[in-house]
Coordinates of N, CA and C and ligand atoms in Angstrom, one line a residue:
M1 N -46.1 -33.7 134.2 CA -44.5 -34.6 134.4 C -44.0 -34.7 133.0
A2 N -44.7 -35.4 132.1 CA -44.4 -35.3 130.9 C -44.1 -34.4 130.3
L3 N -44.8 -33.2 130.5 CA -44.8 -32.2 129.5 C -43.6 -31.7 129.8
T4 N -42.8 -31.8 130.7 CA -41.8 -31.2 131.6 C -41.0 -31.7 131.0
K5 N -40.7 -33.3 130.6 CA -39.6 -33.4 130.4 C -39.6 -33.7 129.0
I6 N -40.5 -33.5 128.4 CA -40.4 -33.2 127.1 C -39.9 -32.1 126.9
A7 N -40.3 -31.2 127.3 CA -39.7 -29.8 127.8 C -38.7 -29.9 128.1
S8 N -37.8 -30.0 128.7 CA -36.5 -30.9 129.4 C -36.1 -31.3 128.3
V9 N -36.0 -32.2 127.6 CA -35.5 -33.1 126.4 C -35.4 -31.7 125.7
F10 N -36.4 -31.0 124.9 CA -35.9 -30.0 124.2 C -34.8 -29.1 123.7
L11 N -35.2 -29.0 126.4 CA -34.2 -27.0 126.3 C -33.2 -28.3 125.4
I12 N -32.5 -29.3 126.6 CA -30.6 -29.7 126.3 C -30.4 -30.1 124.6
Y13 N -32.0 -30.4 123.5 CA -31.5 -31.1 122.5 C -31.4 -29.6 121.8
L14 N -32.3 -28.1 121.9 CA -31.7 -27.0 121.8 C -30.2 -26.4 122.0
F15 N -30.2 -27.0 123.9 CA -29.0 -26.2 123.8 C -27.5 -26.6 123.6
S16 N -27.6 -28.5 123.1 CA -26.8 -28.6 122.5 C -26.6 -28.7 120.9
F17 N -27.4 -28.3 120.4 CA -27.7 -27.4 119.2 C -26.9 -26.3 118.8
Y18 N -27.5 -25.2 119.9 CA -26.8 -24.2 119.8 C -25.2 -24.1 120.1
S19 N -24.9 -25.1 121.2 CA -23.1 -25.0 121.4 C -22.6 -25.3 120.3
Q20 N -23.5 -26.2 119.7 CA -22.2 -27.6 118.8 C -22.3 -25.5 117.7
T21 N -23.2 -24.9 117.1 CA -23.4 -24.0 116.1 C -22.4 -23.3 116.8
A22 N -22.5 -22.6 117.8 CA -21.2 -22.1 118.3 C -19.8 -22.5 118.1
K23 N -19.2 -24.0 118.5 CA -17.8 -24.4 118.2 C -17.8 -25.2 117.8
S24 N -18.8 -25.2 116.3 CA -18.1 -26.2 115.2 C -17.4 -25.5 114.2
Q25 N -16.7 -25.0 114.3 CA -15.6 -23.8 113.3 C -14.9 -25.3 112.3
F26 N -15.3 -24.5 111.3 CA -14.3 -25.3 110.2 C -15.5 -27.4 110.0
C27 N -16.2 -26.5 110.3 CA -17.5 -28.1 110.1 C -17.4 -29.1 111.2
G28 N -18.3 -30.4 110.6 CA -18.9 -31.6 111.0 C -19.9 -30.6 111.7
C29 N -20.5 -29.7 110.6 CA -21.9 -29.8 111.7 C -22.8 -30.7 111.6
S30 N -24.1 -30.5 112.3 CA -25.1 -31.5 112.7 C -25.8 -31.7 111.6
P31 N -26.7 -32.5 110.9 CA -26.7 -32.6 108.9 C -28.1 -31.6 109.0
I32 N -27.9 -31.2 110.2 CA -29.2 -30.5 109.6 C -28.4 -28.1 109.6
L33 N -27.4 -28.0 109.7 CA -26.7 -26.9 109.4 C -26.3 -27.0 108.0
C34 N -25.6 -26.1 107.9 CA -25.0 -25.8 106.7 C -23.6 -25.4 107.0
C35 N -22.9 -26.0 106.4 CA -20.9 -25.7 106.0 C -20.4 -24.6 105.4
S36 N -20.4 -23.5 106.2 CA -20.4 -21.9 105.5 C -18.8 -21.4 104.5
Q37 N -18.7 -21.0 103.7 CA -17.8 -21.0 103.0 C -16.2 -21.2 103.9
S38 N -16.5 -20.5 105.1 CA -15.1 -20.7 105.9 C -15.5 -20.9 106.9
G39 N -16.5 -22.1 107.0 CA -16.2 -23.5 108.1 C -17.2 -23.3 109.3
Y40 N -18.4 -22.7 109.1 CA -19.0 -22.6 110.5 C -20.3 -23.0 109.8
C41 N -21.1 -23.8 111.0 CA -22.1 -24.1 110.9 C -23.3 -23.0 111.3
G42 N -24.4 -23.0 110.5 CA -25.2 -22.1 110.5 C -26.5 -22.5 109.8
I43 N -27.3 -21.7 110.3 CA -28.5 -22.0 109.0 C -29.1 -20.8 108.6
T44 N -28.0 -18.9 108.3 CA -28.4 -18.3 107.4 C -27.9 -17.7 106.7
D45 N -28.2 -16.7 105.3 CA -28.1 -17.4 103.6 C -26.5 -17.2 103.8
Q46 N -25.4 -16.5 104.9 CA -23.7 -17.1 104.9 C -23.5 -17.9 105.1
H47 N -24.3 -19.5 105.6 CA -23.6 -20.8 105.5 C -24.5 -21.0 105.0
C48 N -25.8 -21.8 104.2 CA -26.4 -21.8 103.2 C -26.5 -21.5 101.8
G49 N -25.7 -20.0 101.6 CA -25.9 -19.3 100.7 C -24.6 -19.7 99.8
S50 N -24.0 -18.8 99.1 CA -23.4 -19.0 97.8 C -21.8 -19.5 98.7
G51 N -21.0 -19.9 98.1 CA -20.0 -20.9 99.3 C -20.5 -22.3 99.9
C52 N -21.4 -22.6 100.5 CA -21.7 -23.5 101.5 C -21.5 -24.5 100.9
K53 N -20.7 -25.9 101.8 CA -19.6 -26.7 101.8 C -20.6 -27.7 101.8
S54 N -21.8 -28.0 103.0 CA -22.2 -29.0 103.1 C -23.8 -28.8 103.8
G55 N -24.7 -29.8 104.2 CA -25.4 -29.5 105.1 C -26.5 -28.9 103.9
P56 N -27.6 -28.5 103.8 CA -28.9 -28.2 103.2 C -28.4 -26.7 102.5
C57 N -27.5 -26.6 101.8 CA -27.2 -25.5 101.5 C -28.3 -25.6 99.9
R58 N -28.1 -24.1 99.4 CA -29.3 -23.8 98.9 C -28.8 -23.5 97.3
Q59 N -30.3 -23.8 96.6 CA -30.0 -23.7 95.0 C -29.2 -22.4 94.8
S60 N -28.1 -22.5 94.3 CA -27.4 -20.9 93.9 C -28.0 -20.4 93.5
R61 N -28.7 -19.1 93.7 CA -29.2 -18.6 92.1 C -28.5 -18.2 91.1
D62 N -27.3 -18.3 90.9 CA -26.8 -18.6 89.5 C -25.6 -19.2 89.1
P63 N -25.5 -19.9 87.9 CA -25.4 -21.3 87.8 C -23.6 -21.0 87.5
V64 N -23.9 -20.0 87.3 CA -21.9 -19.7 86.7 C -21.3 -19.2 88.5
D65 N -21.9 -19.2 89.4 CA -21.3 -19.1 90.6 C -20.9 -20.3 91.6
K66 N -22.1 -21.5 90.8 CA -21.3 -22.7 91.3 C -20.2 -23.0 90.5
I67 N -20.2 -23.0 89.3 CA -19.4 -23.3 88.7 C -18.0 -22.6 89.4
V68 N -17.9 -21.3 89.0 CA -17.1 -20.3 88.8 C -16.2 -20.3 90.8
T69 N -16.0 -21.7 91.7 CA -16.1 -21.7 92.5 C -14.4 -20.5 92.9
Q70 N -14.2 -20.2 94.3 CA -13.2 -19.5 95.0 C -11.6 -20.4 94.1
Q71 N -12.3 -21.7 94.7 CA -10.8 -22.8 94.3 C -10.7 -23.2 92.6
F72 N -12.1 -22.5 91.9 CA -11.2 -22.7 90.4 C -10.0 -21.7 90.5
F73 N -10.7 -20.4 91.0 CA -10.3 -19.2 91.1 C -9.0 -19.1 91.4
N74 N -8.7 -19.5 92.3 CA -7.7 -19.7 93.0 C -6.2 -21.0 91.8
G75 N -7.1 -21.8 91.2 CA -6.1 -21.8 90.5 C -5.4 -21.6 89.5
I76 N -6.2 -20.6 89.0 CA -5.4 -19.8 88.1 C -4.7 -18.6 88.1
I77 N -5.0 -18.2 88.7 CA -4.5 -17.1 89.1 C -2.9 -17.5 89.3
D78 N -2.0 -16.0 89.9 CA -0.9 -15.8 89.3 C -0.6 -14.9 91.0
T79 N -0.5 -15.7 92.1 CA -0.7 -14.9 93.1 C 1.8 -14.1 93.6
R80 N 2.4 -14.5 93.3 CA 3.8 -13.8 93.2 C 3.8 -12.6 93.3
N81 N 4.4 -12.0 94.0 CA 4.1 -10.1 94.6 C 4.4 -9.1 93.0
G82 N 5.1 -10.4 91.7 CA 5.4 -9.2 90.6 C 4.3 -8.7 89.8
C83 N 3.4 -9.3 90.3 CA 2.0 -8.9 89.2 C 1.0 -8.1 89.6
A84 N 1.2 -6.9 88.8 CA 0.0 -6.1 89.1 C -1.5 -6.6 89.8
G85 N -1.8 -7.4 88.7 CA -3.6 -8.0 88.2 C -3.7 -8.9 89.9
K86 N -2.1 -8.8 91.5 CA -2.7 -10.4 92.7 C -3.4 -8.8 93.1
G87 N -4.4 -9.0 93.5 CA -5.4 -9.1 94.5 C -6.5 -7.4 94.2
F88 N -6.5 -7.6 92.3 CA -7.3 -6.5 91.4 C -8.6 -7.7 90.4
Y89 N -7.8 -8.9 90.0 CA -8.6 -10.3 89.0 C -9.6 -11.1 90.9
T90 N -10.2 -11.1 91.4 CA -11.5 -11.1 91.8 C -12.3 -12.2 91.8
R91 N -12.5 -13.4 92.1 CA -13.9 -14.0 92.2 C -14.9 -12.8 91.6
D92 N -15.4 -12.7 93.3 CA -16.5 -11.5 93.2 C -16.8 -10.4 92.3
S93 N -15.6 -9.6 92.0 CA -15.7 -8.9 90.8 C -16.1 -9.5 89.7
F94 N -15.7 -10.1 89.4 CA -16.0 -11.0 88.4 C -17.0 -11.8 88.3
L95 N -17.9 -11.6 89.1 CA -19.3 -12.8 89.3 C -20.3 -11.3 89.2
Q96 N -19.7 -10.3 89.9 CA -20.1 -9.3 89.3 C -20.5 -8.8 87.6
A97 N -19.6 -9.3 87.4 CA -19.8 -8.7 85.2 C -19.9 -9.8 85.1
I98 N -19.9 -10.8 85.8 CA -20.1 -12.8 84.7 C -20.3 -12.4 83.4
A99 N -19.2 -13.7 83.3 CA -19.2 -13.7 81.9 C -18.4 -15.8 81.9
S100 N -18.4 -16.1 80.6 CA -18.4 -17.2 80.7 C -16.5 -17.3 79.7
M101 N -16.0 -16.8 79.4 CA -14.3 -16.7 78.6 C -12.9 -16.8 79.4
F102 N -13.2 -17.4 79.6 CA -11.9 -18.0 80.6 C -10.7 -18.4 79.8
A103 N -10.7 -18.8 78.3 CA -9.4 -19.1 77.3 C -9.3 -17.8 76.4
H104 N -9.9 -17.3 76.8 CA -9.0 -15.6 76.1 C -8.5 -14.7 77.4
F105 N -9.3 -14.8 78.4 CA -9.5 -13.8 79.4 C -7.6 -14.0 79.9
T106 N -7.4 -15.5 80.0 CA -6.4 -16.5 80.8 C -5.4 -15.8 79.7
H107 N -5.6 -16.3 78.0 CA -4.1 -15.7 77.8 C -3.8 -14.2 76.9
E108 N -4.9 -13.0 77.5 CA -4.7 -12.5 76.7 C -4.4 -11.2 78.4
T109 N -4.4 -11.5 79.0 CA -3.6 -11.9 80.6 C -2.5 -12.0 80.8
E110 N -1.7 -13.6 80.5 CA -1.2 -14.2 81.1 C -1.0 -14.6 82.2
R111 N -2.6 -15.6 82.3 CA -3.1 -16.2 83.8 C -3.5 -15.3 84.7
F112 N -4.2 -13.8 84.3 CA -5.0 -13.1 85.0 C -3.5 -12.1 85.7
C113 N -1.9 -12.0 85.4 CA -1.2 -11.7 85.3 C -1.1 -9.5 85.2
N114 N -1.4 -9.6 83.9 CA -1.7 -8.3 83.5 C -2.5 -7.5 83.6
I115 N -2.4 -6.3 83.8 CA -3.8 -5.5 84.2 C -3.9 -4.8 82.4
E116 N -2.8 -4.1 82.3 CA -2.4 -3.4 81.4 C -1.8 -4.0 79.9
E117 N -1.6 -3.7 78.6 CA -0.9 -4.9 77.8 C 0.3 -4.7 77.2
V118 N 1.3 -5.3 77.8 CA 3.0 -5.5 78.1 C 3.2 -5.0 76.9
N119 N 4.0 -3.9 77.3 CA 4.5 -3.3 75.4 C 4.1 -2.6 74.9
G120 N 3.3 -2.4 75.7 CA 1.9 -1.4 74.9 C 1.6 -0.5 75.1
T121 N 2.2 0.4 75.8 CA 1.8 1.7 77.2 C 2.1 2.7 76.7
S122 N 3.3 2.9 75.1 CA 4.2 3.7 74.4 C 2.4 3.8 73.3
S123 N 1.9 3.1 73.1 CA 0.8 3.3 71.6 C -0.6 3.9 72.0
D124 N -1.2 4.8 71.4 CA -1.8 5.7 72.4 C -3.3 4.9 71.6
Y125 N -2.9 4.0 70.8 CA -3.9 3.0 69.9 C -5.7 4.2 69.3
C126 N -4.6 5.7 69.2 CA -5.9 6.4 68.7 C -6.1 6.1 67.0
D127 N -7.4 6.0 66.9 CA -7.6 6.4 65.5 C -8.1 7.8 65.3
K128 N -7.6 8.1 64.7 CA -8.1 10.0 64.8 C -8.5 10.1 63.4
N129 N -9.0 9.4 62.7 CA -10.4 8.9 61.3 C -11.8 9.0 62.4
N130 N -11.7 8.5 63.4 CA -13.2 8.1 64.0 C -13.6 9.2 64.9
S131 N -14.2 9.8 64.4 CA -14.8 11.4 64.7 C -15.7 10.9 65.4
L132 N -16.5 9.7 65.6 CA -18.0 9.3 66.8 C -16.8 9.5 67.8
Y133 N -16.0 9.2 67.7 CA -15.3 8.4 69.1 C -13.7 9.5 69.6
P134 N -13.9 10.6 69.7 CA -12.2 11.1 69.4 C -11.9 10.8 70.4
C135 N -10.7 10.6 70.2 CA -9.8 10.5 71.2 C -9.6 11.9 72.6
A136 N -9.3 11.3 73.7 CA -9.0 12.5 74.9 C -7.9 13.2 74.9
P137 N -7.4 14.6 74.8 CA -6.1 14.5 74.7 C -5.3 14.2 75.9
G138 N -4.0 13.1 75.0 CA -3.4 13.1 76.8 C -3.4 11.5 77.0
K139 N -4.9 11.1 76.4 CA -5.1 9.6 76.9 C -4.8 8.8 75.9
S140 N -4.5 7.4 76.2 CA -4.3 6.3 75.3 C -5.0 5.0 75.5
Y141 N -5.5 4.6 74.6 CA -6.3 3.3 74.7 C -6.1 2.4 74.3
F142 N -4.6 2.3 74.8 CA -3.7 0.5 74.3 C -4.6 -0.6 75.3
G143 N -4.1 -2.0 75.1 CA -5.1 -3.0 76.0 C -5.3 -2.7 77.7
R144 N -6.4 -3.3 77.9 CA -6.4 -3.4 79.4 C -8.1 -3.8 80.4
G145 N -7.3 -4.8 80.6 CA -8.5 -5.4 81.3 C -8.3 -7.0 80.4
P146 N -9.2 -7.4 81.3 CA -9.2 -8.9 81.1 C -9.1 -9.6 79.4
I147 N -10.1 -8.7 78.7 CA -9.7 -9.3 77.6 C -9.3 -8.1 76.6
Q148 N -8.1 -7.3 77.2 CA -7.3 -5.7 76.7 C -8.3 -4.9 75.4
L149 N -9.2 -4.5 75.9 CA -9.8 -3.4 75.2 C -8.3 -2.4 74.5
S150 N -8.6 -2.4 73.6 CA -8.3 -1.5 72.6 C -8.9 -0.1 71.6
W151 N -8.1 0.9 71.0 CA -7.9 1.5 70.3 C -9.9 2.4 70.9
N152 N -10.0 3.7 70.6 CA -10.5 4.9 71.2 C -11.8 4.2 70.5
Y153 N -12.4 3.7 69.5 CA -13.5 3.3 69.0 C -14.5 1.8 70.4
N154 N -13.6 1.5 70.4 CA -14.0 0.1 71.5 C -14.3 1.0 72.8
Y155 N -13.5 2.2 73.4 CA -13.7 2.4 74.2 C -15.2 3.4 74.2
G156 N -15.1 4.1 72.9 CA -16.1 5.3 73.0 C -17.0 3.5 73.4
T157 N -17.9 2.5 72.5 CA -18.7 2.2 72.0 C -19.1 1.7 73.6
C158 N -18.2 1.0 74.3 CA -18.3 0.1 75.6 C -18.7 0.9 76.8
G159 N -17.8 2.4 76.8 CA -17.8 3.0 77.8 C -19.9 3.8 77.2
Q160 N -19.5 3.5 76.6 CA -21.3 4.4 75.7 C -22.7 3.3 76.6
S161 N -22.1 2.2 76.5 CA -22.6 1.0 77.0 C -22.9 0.8 78.2
L162 N -21.6 0.7 79.1 CA -21.8 0.4 80.2 C -22.3 2.2 81.1
G163 N -22.2 3.2 80.2 CA -22.7 4.1 80.6 C -22.0 4.9 81.8
L164 N -20.6 4.4 81.5 CA -19.3 5.2 81.3 C -18.6 6.1 80.1
D165 N -17.7 7.3 80.7 CA -16.8 8.5 79.8 C -15.4 7.1 79.8
L166 N -15.6 5.9 79.1 CA -14.6 5.9 79.0 C -13.4 6.3 78.0
L167 N -13.9 7.2 77.4 CA -12.8 8.4 76.2 C -12.2 9.0 77.1
R168 N -12.8 9.8 77.8 CA -11.7 10.3 79.4 C -11.2 9.6 80.1
Q169 N -11.5 8.5 80.0 CA -11.3 8.1 81.6 C -11.2 6.7 81.2
P170 N -9.8 6.6 79.8 CA -9.8 4.8 80.2 C -8.6 4.4 80.9
E171 N -8.6 4.4 82.0 CA -7.6 4.4 82.9 C -8.6 3.7 83.7
L172 N -9.8 4.0 84.1 CA -10.6 3.1 85.3 C -10.9 1.1 84.8
V173 N -10.9 1.1 83.4 CA -10.7 -0.4 82.9 C -9.4 -0.7 83.4
G174 N -8.7 -0.2 84.3 CA -7.5 -0.5 84.7 C -7.1 -0.4 86.0
S175 N -7.9 0.0 86.7 CA -8.5 0.4 88.0 C -9.7 0.7 88.6
N176 N -10.5 -0.2 88.0 CA -11.2 -0.7 88.5 C -11.9 -2.1 88.2
S177 N -11.5 -3.3 89.0 CA -12.4 -4.3 88.9 C -13.7 -4.9 88.1
T178 N -13.8 -4.4 88.3 CA -15.6 -4.7 87.9 C -15.6 -4.1 86.8
V179 N -15.4 -3.3 86.5 CA -15.4 -2.5 85.0 C -14.3 -3.4 83.9
A180 N -13.5 -3.4 84.4 CA -12.1 -4.7 83.9 C -13.2 -5.7 82.8
F181 N -14.3 -6.6 84.3 CA -14.2 -7.4 83.6 C -15.9 -7.1 82.9
Q182 N -16.3 -5.8 83.2 CA -17.5 -5.9 82.7 C -17.5 -5.4 81.0
T183 N -15.9 -4.9 80.8 CA -15.7 -4.9 79.1 C -15.4 -5.8 78.8
G184 N -14.4 -6.7 79.4 CA -14.2 -8.0 78.3 C -16.0 -8.5 78.2
L185 N -16.9 -8.2 79.0 CA -18.0 -9.1 79.0 C -18.4 -8.2 78.0
W186 N -18.8 -7.2 77.6 CA -19.6 -6.3 77.0 C -18.3 -6.8 75.3
F187 N -17.0 -6.5 75.5 CA -16.6 -7.5 73.6 C -16.7 -8.9 73.7
W188 N -16.9 -9.3 74.7 CA -17.4 -10.9 74.6 C -18.9 -10.6 73.4
M189 N -19.9 -9.9 74.1 CA -21.1 -10.6 73.6 C -21.2 -9.8 72.1
N190 N -20.6 -8.5 72.2 CA -20.3 -7.9 71.1 C -20.0 -7.9 70.2
S191 N -18.8 -8.7 70.1 CA -18.1 -9.2 69.1 C -17.4 -10.5 68.8
V192 N -17.6 -11.4 69.7 CA -17.2 -13.2 70.2 C -18.6 -13.7 69.9
R193 N -19.4 -13.2 70.8 CA -20.3 -14.0 70.8 C -21.2 -14.4 69.1
P194 N -21.2 -13.5 68.8 CA -21.8 -13.7 67.4 C -21.2 -15.0 66.3
V195 N -19.7 -15.5 66.6 CA -19.3 -15.6 66.1 C -19.1 -17.6 66.6
L196 N -19.7 -17.5 67.7 CA -19.8 -18.7 69.0 C -19.8 -20.0 68.0
D197 N -21.4 -20.1 67.2 CA -21.8 -21.4 66.9 C -20.3 -21.4 65.4
Q198 N -19.4 -20.5 65.4 CA -18.4 -20.7 63.9 C -17.3 -21.5 64.5
G199 N -17.0 -22.1 66.2 CA -15.4 -22.3 66.7 C -15.1 -21.5 67.3
F200 N -14.4 -22.2 68.0 CA -13.7 -21.5 68.9 C -12.4 -20.5 68.1
G201 N -12.0 -21.4 66.3 CA -11.3 -20.2 65.9 C -12.0 -19.2 65.2
A202 N -12.9 -19.0 65.5 CA -13.7 -17.4 64.8 C -13.7 -16.6 66.1
T203 N -13.3 -17.4 67.2 CA -13.4 -16.6 68.9 C -11.9 -15.8 68.5
I204 N -11.2 -16.6 68.5 CA -10.3 -16.2 67.8 C -9.7 -15.2 67.2
R205 N -10.2 -15.2 65.9 CA -10.3 -14.1 64.8 C -11.1 -12.9 65.2
A206 N -11.9 -13.5 66.2 CA -13.0 -11.7 66.5 C -11.8 -11.2 67.6
I207 N -11.3 -11.5 68.5 CA -10.9 -11.2 69.2 C -9.1 -10.8 69.3
N208 N -8.2 -11.0 68.7 CA -7.1 -11.2 67.3 C -7.0 -11.5 66.4
A209 N -7.4 -10.8 65.7 CA -7.0 -11.8 63.6 C -5.5 -11.5 63.5
M210 N -4.7 -11.3 64.4 CA -3.6 -11.3 63.9 C -2.9 -12.2 64.1
E211 N -3.4 -13.2 64.8 CA -2.9 -14.4 65.7 C -2.8 -15.6 63.9
C212 N -4.8 -14.7 63.0 CA -4.7 -16.0 62.9 C -3.7 -16.7 61.1
N213 N -4.5 -17.4 60.4 CA -3.5 -18.2 58.9 C -2.0 -17.6 59.3
G214 N -1.6 -18.5 60.6 CA 0.1 -18.4 60.8 C 0.7 -17.0 61.5
G215 N -0.3 -16.5 61.7 CA 0.4 -15.4 62.7 C 0.7 -15.6 63.9
N216 N 0.5 -15.9 64.3 CA 0.8 -16.3 65.9 C 0.6 -17.4 66.2
L217 N 0.6 -18.5 65.8 CA 0.4 -19.6 66.2 C 0.9 -20.3 68.0
G218 N 1.6 -19.5 68.3 CA 2.1 -20.0 69.3 C 0.6 -19.4 70.0
A219 N 0.7 -18.6 70.2 CA -1.0 -17.6 71.0 C -2.0 -18.6 70.7
V220 N -1.9 -18.8 69.7 CA -3.2 -19.4 69.7 C -3.3 -20.8 70.4
N221 N -2.4 -21.1 70.1 CA -2.2 -23.1 70.9 C -2.5 -22.6 72.4
A222 N -1.6 -21.0 72.8 CA -1.9 -20.8 74.4 C -3.5 -20.7 74.5
R223 N -4.4 -20.6 73.5 CA -6.0 -20.3 74.1 C -6.4 -21.4 74.2
V224 N -5.9 -22.6 72.8 CA -6.7 -23.3 72.7 C -6.5 -24.4 74.4
R225 N -5.3 -24.4 74.6 CA -4.7 -25.0 76.0 C -5.8 -24.8 76.8
Ligands
LIG301 C1 8.2 -6.7 76.0 O1 9.6 -5.9 75.4 C2 10.4 -6.6 76.2 C3 12.2 -5.9 75.9 O2 12.3 -5.7 74.5 C4 11.5 -8.5 75.5 O3 11.5 -8.4 76.1 C5 9.7 -8.9 75.6 O4 9.6 -10.1 74.7 C6 8.4 -8.3 75.3 N1 7.2 -8.9 75.8 C7 6.2 -8.7 74.9 C8 4.9 -9.7 75.4 O5 6.5 -8.4 73.5
LIG302 C1 -7.4 8.2 58.3 O1 -7.9 8.6 56.8 C2 -6.5 9.0 55.9 C3 -7.1 9.4 54.8 O2 -8.1 8.7 54.4 C4 -6.3 7.7 55.5 O3 -4.6 8.0 55.2 C5 -5.3 7.0 56.6 O4 -4.6 5.5 56.4 C6 -6.1 6.5 57.8 N1 -6.2 5.9 59.3 C7 -6.8 5.0 59.3 C8 -5.7 4.7 60.5 O5 -7.1 4.0 59.0
LIG303 C1 -16.7 0.3 90.3 O1 -17.5 0.0 88.9 C2 -18.3 -0.1 89.7 C3 -19.3 -0.6 88.2 O2 -19.3 1.0 87.2 C4 -18.4 0.8 90.4 O3 -20.1 0.3 91.0 C5 -18.5 0.8 91.6 O4 -18.5 1.6 92.9 C6 -16.7 1.0 91.5 N1 -15.7 1.1 92.1 C7 -14.8 2.2 92.9 C8 -13.6 1.2 93.9 O5 -15.1 2.6 92.2

């Protein structure tokens, strides 16, 4: 008798738990359930993993994943239809290529609006003296992606590091957003990170030395902002 009672209480409990799971969209879950990014209650990785809003959320394996939330990303991105970058620079592709260089990315791309260099696409940025990374016929190495990777020698060394033939296919940086962010990360790690301890100004010099010494105060201020 007692056992039956316990069992039926348990069943009722299970049932209400289950129906709550099924109907609690947009959360207000039981405290033992996680509220998923899209507002559903449950206990799977999809509920308690990345984007989990409340309940026993699992510690994110990646601290960047917690800092760079979707809301953070939405706050930066310009969603006007005129922007080529709309739908290109996504949080997911960013997390695949992890980075922490928002001040420069934001400036280089004008708040993730541009993929290719504004007014730069008519120059080929080919240093013909560089025999190590010769320009491929008909290809241009103007700025592309979040750090505006430029010049054949940068496309060459970066491509070598990523295992991609960016000398023959520089346009990959503008068409695949994971590659785009990887080039930003590559440039950061190779050219910017070594001067981080010298301050923010040194990072500007590493990215675009022409802005320094009064070369473009407006650009410098925009990066600092
Ligand atoms: C690009 O060129 C247009 C037309 O010449 C000019 O109005 C604009 O200021 C230029 N933009 C940049 C970022 O140089
Ligand atoms: C390439 O080398 C020539 C001859 O040494 C030199 O005059 C020219 O300025 C160099 N070009 C670049 C882009 O460095
Ligand atoms: C984009 O590039 C990444 C990294 O090289 C690759 O894994 C992925 O398959 C590419 N995506 C597309 C749509 O080509």
